[in-house]
Amino acid sequence: MRLYDPGAEERQEGSPCGGRESKISSPGDSNVERAALKAVIKKYVLYDHFFRRAYLVLVAQMSAILLVFTALFIVKKSPAVYLLLISTGVWLGVGLGAPLIVAGAIQREKAEGSFRTLRALPLRAETLFLGTILGGVIASILALVPPYLIATMGLMVLRSWDVMLLQIRAGWAVLLMSFLFASASLTVALCVNSPAVIVNMIVGFSTLVTVLALSQTLLDVRPFSEEELLHLARFLLSLEGQALISAIVVVLSGVILYMGSRIFSRQKSYV
Amino acid sequence: MSDMIVLEVEGLEKHYRNFSLSVSFRLASGEVLGVVGPNGAGKTTLIHCMLGIVKRDGGRVRFFGLDMDQHEVEIKQRMGFFLEEAPLFRRMRASDVLKFFASFYPRWDWRLANKMIQQFELDVDKKVGELSKGMRAKLGLVTALSHRPELVILDEPTAGLDPGMRREFVQVVRELRRDFSPTILLTSHIMADIEDLAERIAFLREGEVALIESKTRLLSSWRRLRGRCQDVRQLNPGDWVAIEHDHASGEVHVVTNRWSPALIDRVREAGLTDPEVCALNLEEIYGYVIGARGREFEAPPAIRTESASE
């Protein structure tokens, strides 16, 4: 048996020991909301062993892969743009993987029954929803840092300054994708209680994408010409294009979050 | 016990395909209400509806005079809860679970938490999943009580605990009452827990409160009159909770929930010879109220429901 001593900081905050006057929140108390939000983020990102282990393995594995590739590129003096392509793939892997691990943790809690403890705590359903999404987004951003730094260092060694400019835009794009993916995947994980429904959703979505891809060939839709593709690529890489895409992704994520939050707070059961 | 109403459940309804819950009751400040009933009677559904884990289909729940729908956070900060089987976060360390809980309660008292940790010999360095069922229940109690809540909701806290742990739990709740006298709502299907702790008992049967009464009144108003009777049909079934006829011994038992010495003359008039009056314990009363016993006589139970305000 070991006595738990959370330290002076908590004792100061815990009013009867610290001597500070205790305070019960009034509706809309922003400090209470902030503290609850922080606690939910910390719960998933810091305290949850399942998340920590899976997350660290993902980041370490992907960073190691990128490190090996970067070393090969430096040794072989290969074109830096390919390093950027590989790095983007790795960033996407960690950026999309991190929210998936949080989603896994949520589904596991639902299966174990501990998710209902979260709903019994003094926090609003909306705060729980937002805190979990923010946890996923923060996990995504933190996961991107090591592979991004590795790629940056590789490009610096290769002295590819023009590719480094592209790297900033690619990094931003991955960040936006991660935000969109975190919003969508965590909304599904929070709002859907049955793993069977999630499996059906994934299968349904994959089928839809396949059908759309096939229908292009079957319906004989004219593909983009090389000139049109170049025009599109130039627009996407321009400041205006990036701003437009950023705005679309942010608005789309916002819509998903708004709808998700409404669905989550109106759920009939959190068991 | 003051007259202030801490919890008011008014026409709470929850409907499932095979089950409906429809409950009303009140809980006064400082009171300990035990909710008993068989498995599937709706005890956990009631707790889940009250805490917002399951949305109710109708009715109103007010804590401390505040509406749960409008003051959820404020209300929950003033109450502690222990959910059935203590579903805490299995992959978190016990110490992290405590830190997590502490961040939601402005009145969290680490001194009290540490006292309980010491008393329970709880290893807070272990992950929740590595703790035994009893230890998990103890951790659940620390999370439920460390902010000195005004109302504590305990859902089947002793289910699956060995007798030693159960005794320890009862002792902790008693100490807690001495310490800061919270109002307690306790559900269980173990009558011994209820007998030890509750002052008032609500019997939940098929989603409805069949009877809610103070423990003292239950124990003083329920009696079994035992004797011999030539013709059992002379005993009007409507007057009694149950009439039981032991054909082997020829003994007849009549059970009443409105005991008064005058009843002895009444049973004598009905032909019961040498009636002997026996007190019933809560386990036996539970059996009659829930309907497991005395059913063969189809006696309409002379049971009434009373509220705390009465």
Coordinates of C-alpha atoms in Angstrom, one line a residue:
Chain A
M1 CA 0.0 0.0 0.0
R2 CA 1.3 3.4 -0.9
L3 CA -0.2 6.7 0.2
Y4 CA -1.1 8.8 -2.8
D5 CA 0.2 12.4 -2.6
P6 CA -0.9 14.4 -5.5
G7 CA 1.4 17.3 -4.4
A8 CA 1.0 20.8 -3.3
E9 CA -0.6 22.0 -6.5
E10 CA -3.7 19.9 -6.1
R11 CA -3.8 20.5 -2.4
Q12 CA -3.9 24.2 -3.1
E13 CA -6.8 23.7 -5.5
G14 CA -8.7 21.2 -3.2
S15 CA -10.3 23.8 -1.0
P16 CA -10.8 22.1 2.4
C17 CA -7.1 21.2 2.6
G18 CA -5.7 24.2 0.8
G19 CA -7.9 26.6 2.8
R20 CA -9.3 28.2 -0.3
E21 CA -13.1 28.8 -0.4
S22 CA -14.9 26.1 -2.2
K23 CA -17.0 27.1 -5.1
I24 CA -19.8 25.4 -7.0
S25 CA -20.2 26.4 -10.6
S26 CA -23.1 28.5 -11.8
P27 CA -24.5 27.7 -15.2
G28 CA -22.1 28.8 -18.0
D29 CA -19.2 29.2 -15.6
S30 CA -16.3 29.4 -18.2
N31 CA -13.6 28.4 -15.7
V32 CA -15.4 25.1 -14.9
E33 CA -15.9 24.4 -18.6
R34 CA -12.3 25.1 -19.3
A35 CA -11.1 22.8 -16.4
A36 CA -13.5 20.0 -17.6
L37 CA -12.3 20.4 -21.2
K38 CA -8.6 20.2 -20.0
A39 CA -9.4 17.2 -17.9
V40 CA -11.0 15.3 -20.8
I41 CA -8.1 16.1 -23.1
K42 CA -5.6 15.0 -20.4
K43 CA -7.5 11.8 -19.8
Y44 CA -7.1 10.6 -23.4
V45 CA -3.7 12.0 -24.2
L46 CA -1.9 11.5 -20.9
Y47 CA -3.7 9.1 -18.5
D48 CA -5.0 6.4 -20.9
H49 CA -2.4 3.6 -21.1
F50 CA -4.0 2.0 -24.1
F51 CA -3.8 5.3 -26.0
R52 CA -0.3 6.1 -24.9
R53 CA 1.1 2.7 -25.9
A54 CA -0.6 2.5 -29.3
Y55 CA 0.2 6.2 -30.0
L56 CA 3.9 6.0 -29.0
V57 CA 4.4 2.8 -31.1
L58 CA 2.7 4.5 -34.1
V59 CA 4.8 7.7 -33.9
A60 CA 8.1 5.8 -33.2
Q61 CA 7.5 3.3 -36.0
M62 CA 6.6 6.0 -38.6
S63 CA 9.4 8.3 -37.5
A64 CA 11.9 5.4 -37.7
I65 CA 10.7 4.5 -41.3
L66 CA 11.1 8.2 -42.4
L67 CA 14.5 8.4 -40.7
V68 CA 15.8 5.5 -42.7
F69 CA 14.4 6.9 -46.0
T70 CA 15.8 10.3 -45.2
A71 CA 19.2 8.8 -44.6
L72 CA 19.0 6.8 -47.9
F73 CA 18.0 10.0 -49.7
I74 CA 21.0 11.9 -48.2
V75 CA 23.5 9.1 -49.0
K76 CA 22.2 8.5 -52.5
K77 CA 21.6 12.2 -53.2
S78 CA 18.2 11.3 -54.7
P79 CA 15.8 14.1 -55.8
A80 CA 14.4 15.8 -52.7
V81 CA 10.9 16.0 -54.1
Y82 CA 10.5 12.2 -53.6
L83 CA 11.5 12.6 -50.0
L84 CA 8.7 15.2 -49.7
L85 CA 6.3 12.7 -51.2
I86 CA 7.3 9.9 -48.8
S87 CA 7.2 12.3 -45.9
T88 CA 3.7 13.4 -46.8
G89 CA 2.6 9.8 -46.8
V90 CA 4.2 9.3 -43.3
W91 CA 2.6 12.5 -42.0
L92 CA -0.8 11.4 -43.3
G93 CA -0.3 8.0 -41.6
V94 CA 0.4 9.5 -38.1
G95 CA -2.0 12.4 -38.6
L96 CA -4.9 10.1 -39.4
G97 CA -3.7 7.3 -37.1
A98 CA -3.7 9.3 -33.9
P99 CA -7.5 10.2 -33.9
L100 CA -8.2 6.6 -34.8
I101 CA -6.5 5.5 -31.6
V102 CA -8.6 7.9 -29.6
A103 CA -11.7 6.5 -31.4
G104 CA -10.5 3.0 -30.4
A105 CA -10.2 4.1 -26.8
I106 CA -13.7 5.6 -26.8
Q107 CA -15.2 2.4 -28.3
R108 CA -13.3 0.3 -25.8
E109 CA -14.7 2.4 -22.9
K110 CA -18.2 2.0 -24.3
A111 CA -17.7 -1.8 -24.5
E112 CA -16.3 -1.9 -20.9
G113 CA -19.0 0.4 -19.6
S114 CA -16.7 3.1 -18.3
F115 CA -18.0 5.6 -20.8
R116 CA -21.1 6.0 -18.7
T117 CA -18.9 7.2 -15.8
L118 CA -17.9 10.1 -18.0
R119 CA -21.5 11.1 -18.5
A120 CA -22.2 10.8 -14.8
L121 CA -19.4 13.3 -14.0
P122 CA -20.2 17.0 -13.7
L123 CA -19.6 18.0 -17.3
R124 CA -22.0 18.8 -20.1
A125 CA -22.3 16.4 -23.0
E126 CA -21.1 19.2 -25.3
T127 CA -18.0 19.7 -23.2
L128 CA -17.2 15.9 -23.3
F129 CA -17.7 15.9 -27.1
L130 CA -15.5 18.9 -27.7
G131 CA -12.8 17.7 -25.2
T132 CA -12.6 14.4 -26.9
I133 CA -12.3 15.9 -30.4
L134 CA -9.7 18.4 -29.2
G135 CA -7.8 15.4 -27.6
G136 CA -7.8 13.8 -31.0
V137 CA -6.6 17.0 -32.8
I138 CA -3.9 17.6 -30.3
A139 CA -2.7 14.0 -30.5
S140 CA -2.6 14.4 -34.3
I141 CA -0.6 17.6 -34.2
L142 CA 1.9 16.2 -31.6
A143 CA 2.2 13.0 -33.7
L144 CA 3.2 15.1 -36.8
V145 CA 6.0 16.9 -35.0
P146 CA 8.8 14.2 -35.1
P147 CA 8.3 13.1 -38.7
Y148 CA 8.0 16.7 -39.8
L149 CA 11.2 17.6 -38.1
I150 CA 13.0 14.6 -39.6
A151 CA 11.8 15.6 -43.1
T152 CA 12.8 19.2 -42.5
M153 CA 16.3 18.2 -41.4
G154 CA 16.7 15.9 -44.4
L155 CA 15.7 18.6 -46.8
M156 CA 18.1 21.0 -45.1
V157 CA 20.9 18.6 -45.6
L158 CA 19.9 18.1 -49.2
R159 CA 19.8 21.9 -49.5
S160 CA 16.5 21.8 -51.3
W161 CA 15.1 25.1 -50.4
D162 CA 12.4 25.2 -53.1
V163 CA 11.1 21.8 -51.9
M164 CA 11.1 23.1 -48.3
L165 CA 8.6 25.8 -49.4
L166 CA 6.4 23.0 -50.8
Q167 CA 6.9 21.1 -47.5
I168 CA 5.3 23.9 -45.5
R169 CA 2.2 23.7 -47.8
A170 CA 2.1 19.9 -47.7
G171 CA 2.4 20.0 -43.9
W172 CA -0.5 22.5 -43.7
A173 CA -2.6 20.3 -46.0
V174 CA -1.9 17.2 -43.8
L175 CA -2.8 19.2 -40.7
L176 CA -6.1 20.2 -42.3
M177 CA -6.8 16.6 -43.4
S178 CA -6.0 15.4 -39.9
F179 CA -8.4 18.0 -38.4
L180 CA -11.2 16.9 -40.8
F181 CA -10.5 13.2 -40.2
A182 CA -10.4 13.7 -36.4
S183 CA -13.7 15.5 -36.5
A184 CA -15.3 12.8 -38.6
S185 CA -13.9 9.7 -37.0
L186 CA -14.3 10.9 -33.4
T187 CA -17.8 12.1 -34.1
V188 CA -18.7 8.6 -35.3
A189 CA -16.9 7.0 -32.3
L190 CA -18.8 9.2 -29.9
C191 CA -22.2 9.1 -31.5
V192 CA -22.3 5.4 -32.4
N193 CA -22.6 2.9 -29.6
S194 CA -22.5 -0.3 -31.6
P195 CA -19.2 -1.5 -33.2
A196 CA -21.3 -3.4 -35.8
V197 CA -22.8 0.0 -37.0
I198 CA -19.2 1.4 -37.3
V199 CA -18.1 -1.7 -39.4
N200 CA -21.2 -1.2 -41.6
M201 CA -20.3 2.5 -42.0
I202 CA -16.7 1.7 -43.1
V203 CA -17.9 -1.0 -45.5
G204 CA -20.6 1.3 -46.9
F205 CA -18.2 4.2 -47.4
S206 CA -15.6 2.0 -49.1
T207 CA -18.2 0.6 -51.4
L208 CA -19.4 4.1 -52.3
V209 CA -15.9 5.2 -53.1
T210 CA -15.3 2.1 -55.3
V211 CA -18.6 2.5 -57.1
L212 CA -17.8 6.2 -57.8
A213 CA -14.3 5.2 -59.1
L214 CA -15.8 2.5 -61.3
S215 CA -18.6 4.6 -62.6
Q216 CA -16.1 7.0 -64.0
T217 CA -14.9 4.2 -66.3
L218 CA -18.3 2.6 -66.9
L219 CA -20.0 5.9 -67.7
D220 CA -17.0 6.9 -69.9
V221 CA -16.4 10.2 -68.1
R222 CA -13.6 12.1 -69.8
P223 CA -10.5 12.3 -67.6
F224 CA -8.6 15.5 -67.0
S225 CA -6.1 16.4 -69.7
E226 CA -2.5 17.0 -68.7
E227 CA -2.9 20.7 -69.2
E228 CA -6.1 20.8 -67.0
L229 CA -4.3 18.8 -64.3
L230 CA -1.3 21.2 -64.3
H231 CA -3.7 24.1 -64.1
L232 CA -5.5 22.5 -61.2
A233 CA -2.2 21.7 -59.4
R234 CA -1.0 25.3 -59.9
F235 CA -4.2 26.6 -58.4
L236 CA -4.1 24.2 -55.5
L237 CA -0.5 25.2 -54.7
S238 CA -1.2 28.9 -55.0
L239 CA -2.0 31.0 -52.0
E240 CA -5.6 31.6 -53.2
G241 CA -6.1 27.9 -53.8
Q242 CA -4.7 26.9 -50.4
A243 CA -6.8 29.5 -48.7
L244 CA -9.9 28.3 -50.5
I245 CA -9.3 24.6 -49.7
S246 CA -8.4 25.5 -46.1
A247 CA -11.7 27.4 -45.8
I248 CA -13.6 24.5 -47.3
V249 CA -12.0 21.9 -45.0
V250 CA -12.5 24.1 -41.9
V251 CA -16.1 24.8 -42.7
L252 CA -16.7 21.1 -43.4
S253 CA -15.1 20.1 -40.1
G254 CA -17.1 22.8 -38.4
V255 CA -20.3 21.4 -39.8
I256 CA -19.4 17.9 -38.8
L257 CA -18.6 19.0 -35.3
Y258 CA -21.7 21.1 -34.9
M259 CA -23.9 18.2 -36.1
G260 CA -22.0 15.7 -34.1
S261 CA -22.3 17.7 -31.0
R262 CA -26.1 18.1 -31.5
I263 CA -26.4 14.3 -32.1
F264 CA -24.2 13.4 -29.1
S265 CA -26.0 15.7 -26.7
R266 CA -29.4 14.4 -27.8
Q267 CA -28.4 10.7 -27.6
K268 CA -30.9 8.5 -25.7
S269 CA -28.3 6.5 -24.1
Y270 CA -24.5 6.7 -23.3
V271 CA -24.3 3.2 -22.1
Chain B
M1 CA -32.9 14.9 9.2
S2 CA -34.3 18.2 8.0
D3 CA -37.4 18.6 5.9
M4 CA -35.5 20.0 2.9
I5 CA -36.1 17.9 -0.2
V6 CA -32.8 17.0 -1.8
L7 CA -34.2 14.8 -4.6
E8 CA -37.6 14.9 -6.2
V9 CA -38.4 12.4 -8.9
E10 CA -41.8 13.2 -10.4
G11 CA -43.3 10.8 -12.9
L12 CA -40.0 9.7 -14.3
E13 CA -40.7 7.4 -17.2
K14 CA -38.4 5.3 -19.4
H15 CA -39.8 2.8 -21.9
Y16 CA -38.1 0.0 -23.6
R17 CA -39.6 -2.7 -25.8
N18 CA -40.1 -5.2 -22.9
F19 CA -39.9 -2.9 -19.9
S20 CA -41.2 0.4 -18.6
L21 CA -40.1 2.4 -15.7
S22 CA -42.5 4.8 -14.0
V23 CA -41.4 6.2 -10.7
S24 CA -42.1 9.0 -8.3
F25 CA -40.5 9.6 -4.9
R26 CA -38.8 12.3 -2.8
L27 CA -35.7 12.2 -0.7
A28 CA -35.3 14.5 2.3
S29 CA -32.0 16.0 3.4
G30 CA -29.8 13.6 5.5
E31 CA -32.0 10.7 4.8
V32 CA -30.8 7.2 3.6
L33 CA -33.2 5.7 1.1
G34 CA -32.7 2.1 0.1
V35 CA -34.1 1.1 -3.3
V36 CA -34.6 -2.7 -3.4
G37 CA -36.0 -5.0 -6.0
P38 CA -35.2 -8.1 -8.0
N39 CA -32.9 -8.1 -11.0
G40 CA -34.6 -6.3 -13.9
A41 CA -36.9 -4.3 -11.6
G42 CA -35.4 -1.0 -12.9
K43 CA -33.0 0.0 -10.1
T44 CA -30.0 0.7 -12.4
T45 CA -32.2 2.2 -15.1
L46 CA -33.6 4.6 -12.5
I47 CA -30.1 5.7 -11.4
H48 CA -29.0 6.0 -15.1
C49 CA -32.0 8.2 -15.8
M50 CA -31.3 10.4 -12.8
L51 CA -27.7 10.9 -13.7
G52 CA -28.4 11.6 -17.4
I53 CA -26.6 8.4 -18.6
V54 CA -29.9 7.4 -20.1
K55 CA -32.4 10.0 -21.3
R56 CA -35.8 9.6 -19.7
D57 CA -38.9 9.6 -21.8
G58 CA -40.9 11.7 -19.4
G59 CA -41.2 13.2 -15.9
R60 CA -39.0 15.6 -14.0
V61 CA -36.0 15.1 -11.8
R62 CA -35.0 17.9 -9.4
F63 CA -31.9 17.9 -7.1
F64 CA -31.5 20.5 -4.4
G65 CA -34.6 22.3 -5.9
L66 CA -32.8 22.6 -9.3
D67 CA -33.9 21.1 -12.5
M68 CA -31.5 18.5 -13.8
D69 CA -31.9 19.5 -17.4
Q70 CA -30.9 23.1 -16.8
H71 CA -28.4 22.8 -13.9
E72 CA -26.6 19.5 -14.7
V73 CA -23.1 20.5 -13.9
E74 CA -24.0 22.5 -10.8
I75 CA -26.1 19.6 -9.4
K76 CA -23.5 16.9 -10.2
Q77 CA -20.8 18.9 -8.5
R78 CA -22.8 18.5 -5.3
M79 CA -23.4 14.8 -5.6
G80 CA -21.2 11.7 -5.6
F81 CA -22.0 8.5 -7.5
F82 CA -21.0 4.9 -7.5
L83 CA -22.2 3.0 -10.6
E84 CA -22.8 -0.7 -10.6
E85 CA -19.6 -2.8 -10.8
A86 CA -17.6 0.5 -10.5
P87 CA -17.0 1.0 -14.2
L88 CA -13.9 3.1 -13.8
F89 CA -11.3 3.4 -16.5
R90 CA -9.5 0.1 -16.6
R91 CA -6.4 1.2 -18.5
M92 CA -5.7 4.2 -16.2
R93 CA -3.7 4.1 -13.0
A94 CA -5.9 4.5 -9.9
S95 CA -4.0 7.7 -9.0
D96 CA -4.8 9.1 -12.5
V97 CA -8.4 8.2 -12.0
L98 CA -8.4 10.2 -8.8
K99 CA -6.7 13.1 -10.4
F100 CA -9.2 13.0 -13.2
F101 CA -12.2 13.0 -10.9
A102 CA -10.6 15.7 -8.7
S103 CA -10.6 18.1 -11.7
F104 CA -14.4 18.1 -11.9
Y105 CA -15.1 18.8 -8.2
P106 CA -14.2 22.2 -6.8
R107 CA -14.7 20.8 -3.3
W108 CA -12.5 17.8 -3.7
D109 CA -10.7 17.1 -0.5
W110 CA -7.3 15.3 -1.0
R111 CA -7.0 14.8 2.8
L112 CA -10.2 12.8 2.9
A113 CA -9.2 10.9 -0.3
N114 CA -5.8 10.0 1.2
K115 CA -7.5 9.0 4.5
M116 CA -9.7 6.6 2.6
I117 CA -6.9 5.3 0.4
Q118 CA -4.9 4.5 3.6
Q119 CA -7.9 3.0 5.3
F120 CA -8.7 0.8 2.3
E121 CA -5.0 -0.1 1.7
L122 CA -5.6 0.9 -1.9
D123 CA -2.5 0.6 -4.2
V124 CA -3.0 3.7 -6.4
D125 CA 0.0 2.9 -8.5
K126 CA -1.8 0.0 -10.1
K127 CA -4.0 0.2 -13.1
V128 CA -7.7 -0.1 -12.4
G129 CA -7.9 -3.3 -14.5
E130 CA -5.2 -4.8 -12.2
L131 CA -7.2 -4.2 -9.1
S132 CA -9.4 -6.9 -7.6
K133 CA -13.2 -6.4 -7.7
G134 CA -13.2 -5.3 -4.0
M135 CA -10.4 -2.8 -4.5
R136 CA -12.2 -1.4 -7.6
A137 CA -15.3 -0.9 -5.4
K138 CA -13.2 0.8 -2.8
L139 CA -11.7 3.1 -5.5
G140 CA -15.2 3.8 -6.6
L141 CA -16.1 4.8 -3.1
V142 CA -13.1 7.2 -2.9
T143 CA -14.2 8.8 -6.2
A144 CA -17.8 9.1 -4.9
L145 CA -17.0 10.6 -1.5
S146 CA -13.8 12.6 -1.6
H147 CA -15.6 15.9 -2.4
R148 CA -17.9 15.5 0.6
P149 CA -21.1 15.4 -1.6
E150 CA -24.4 16.5 -0.2
L151 CA -26.1 13.6 -2.0
V152 CA -24.5 10.2 -2.7
I153 CA -26.0 7.8 -5.2
L154 CA -24.7 4.2 -4.7
D155 CA -25.9 1.6 -7.3
E156 CA -25.4 -1.9 -6.0
P157 CA -22.1 -1.0 -4.3
T158 CA -21.7 -4.4 -2.5
A159 CA -22.7 -6.7 -5.4
G160 CA -20.0 -9.4 -5.8
L161 CA -18.1 -8.4 -2.6
D162 CA -17.2 -11.0 0.0
P163 CA -18.8 -10.7 3.4
G164 CA -15.7 -9.0 4.9
M165 CA -15.6 -6.4 2.2
R166 CA -19.3 -5.9 2.6
R167 CA -19.0 -5.2 6.3
E168 CA -16.2 -2.8 5.6
F169 CA -18.3 -1.0 3.1
V170 CA -21.2 -0.6 5.6
Q171 CA -18.8 0.7 8.2
V172 CA -17.4 3.3 5.7
V173 CA -20.9 4.5 4.9
R174 CA -21.7 4.8 8.6
E175 CA -18.5 6.8 9.3
L176 CA -19.3 9.0 6.3
R177 CA -22.7 9.7 7.8
R178 CA -21.2 10.6 11.1
D179 CA -18.6 12.8 9.3
F180 CA -20.7 15.0 7.1
S181 CA -24.2 13.4 7.0
P182 CA -24.9 13.3 3.3
T183 CA -28.2 12.2 1.9
I184 CA -27.8 8.7 0.5
L185 CA -29.7 6.8 -2.2
L186 CA -28.7 3.2 -2.2
T187 CA -29.9 0.5 -4.5
S188 CA -29.3 -3.2 -3.8
H189 CA -30.9 -6.6 -3.9
I190 CA -29.0 -7.6 -0.8
M191 CA -31.5 -6.9 2.0
A192 CA -28.8 -7.0 4.7
D193 CA -27.2 -3.8 3.3
I194 CA -30.4 -2.0 3.2
E195 CA -31.3 -3.2 6.7
D196 CA -27.9 -2.0 8.0
L197 CA -28.0 1.4 6.4
A198 CA -31.4 2.6 5.1
E199 CA -33.9 4.6 7.1
R200 CA -36.6 4.4 4.4
I201 CA -37.0 1.7 1.8
A202 CA -38.5 1.8 -1.7
F203 CA -39.5 -1.6 -3.1
L204 CA -39.3 -1.5 -6.9
R205 CA -41.3 -4.1 -8.8
E206 CA -41.5 -4.3 -12.5
G207 CA -40.5 -0.7 -13.0
E208 CA -42.9 0.8 -10.4
V209 CA -42.5 1.7 -6.7
A210 CA -44.7 -1.0 -5.0
L211 CA -44.1 0.4 -1.6
I212 CA -42.0 3.2 0.0
E213 CA -42.0 3.3 3.8
S214 CA -39.7 4.0 6.7
K215 CA -37.8 1.0 8.0
T216 CA -39.1 1.5 11.6
R217 CA -42.7 1.6 10.3
L218 CA -42.2 -1.4 8.1
L219 CA -40.8 -3.5 11.0
S220 CA -43.6 -2.3 13.3
S221 CA -46.5 -2.7 11.0
W222 CA -45.8 -6.0 9.3
R223 CA -46.8 -9.1 11.3
R224 CA -47.5 -12.8 10.7
L225 CA -50.3 -14.3 12.8
R226 CA -50.0 -18.0 13.1
G227 CA -52.7 -20.5 14.2
R228 CA -55.0 -23.2 13.2
C229 CA -58.1 -22.7 11.3
Q230 CA -60.9 -25.1 10.3
D231 CA -62.1 -23.2 7.3
V232 CA -59.5 -20.9 5.6
R233 CA -62.2 -19.4 3.4
Q234 CA -63.5 -17.5 6.4
L235 CA -60.4 -15.3 6.3
N236 CA -61.2 -12.6 3.7
P237 CA -58.2 -12.5 1.3
G238 CA -58.8 -8.7 0.8
D239 CA -57.9 -8.0 4.4
W240 CA -54.5 -9.6 4.4
V241 CA -51.3 -9.3 2.4
A242 CA -51.1 -13.1 2.3
I243 CA -52.8 -16.2 3.7
E244 CA -50.6 -19.2 3.8
H245 CA -52.0 -22.7 4.6
D246 CA -49.5 -25.4 5.5
H247 CA -51.6 -28.6 4.7
A248 CA -49.1 -30.9 6.4
S249 CA -49.2 -29.2 9.8
G250 CA -52.6 -27.7 9.4
E251 CA -51.2 -24.3 10.4
V252 CA -52.4 -21.1 8.8
H253 CA -50.3 -18.0 8.5
V254 CA -51.9 -14.6 7.8
V255 CA -49.7 -11.7 7.0
T256 CA -50.7 -8.1 7.6
N257 CA -49.0 -4.8 6.9
R258 CA -51.4 -2.9 9.2
W259 CA -50.6 -4.5 12.5
S260 CA -52.6 -3.5 15.6
P261 CA -53.5 -5.7 18.6
A262 CA -57.1 -5.5 17.6
L263 CA -56.3 -7.8 14.7
I264 CA -56.0 -10.7 17.1
D265 CA -59.7 -10.5 17.9
R266 CA -60.5 -10.3 14.2
V267 CA -58.6 -13.4 13.3
R268 CA -60.1 -15.2 16.2
E269 CA -63.6 -14.2 14.9
A270 CA -62.6 -15.6 11.5
G271 CA -61.8 -19.0 13.1
L272 CA -58.1 -18.8 13.8
T273 CA -57.4 -20.5 17.1
D274 CA -54.6 -19.5 19.5
P275 CA -53.1 -16.9 17.1
E276 CA -49.4 -16.3 17.7
V277 CA -48.0 -13.0 16.5
C278 CA -44.5 -13.0 14.9
A279 CA -42.5 -10.0 13.7
L280 CA -41.3 -10.1 10.1
N281 CA -37.7 -9.2 9.0
L282 CA -37.1 -7.0 6.0
E283 CA -36.1 -10.1 3.9
E284 CA -39.6 -11.6 4.5
I285 CA -41.3 -8.3 3.9
Y286 CA -39.4 -7.9 0.6
G287 CA -40.7 -11.4 -0.4
Y288 CA -44.3 -10.4 0.2
V289 CA -44.0 -7.0 -1.4
I290 CA -42.2 -8.1 -4.5
G291 CA -44.7 -11.0 -4.8
A292 CA -42.5 -14.0 -4.6
R293 CA -44.5 -15.3 -1.7
G294 CA -48.2 -15.5 -1.0
R295 CA -49.0 -15.4 -4.7
E296 CA -51.1 -18.6 -4.8
F297 CA -53.8 -16.9 -2.7
E298 CA -54.0 -14.0 -5.1
A299 CA -54.5 -11.7 -2.2
P300 CA -54.5 -8.1 -3.4
P301 CA -51.6 -6.6 -1.4
A302 CA -52.9 -4.0 0.9
I303 CA -50.0 -1.7 0.2
R304 CA -50.0 2.0 -0.1
T305 CA -47.3 4.3 -1.4
E306 CA -46.4 7.3 0.7
S307 CA -44.0 10.2 -0.1
A308 CA -41.4 11.7 2.0
S309 CA -43.4 14.8 2.5
E310 CA -46.2 12.9 4.3

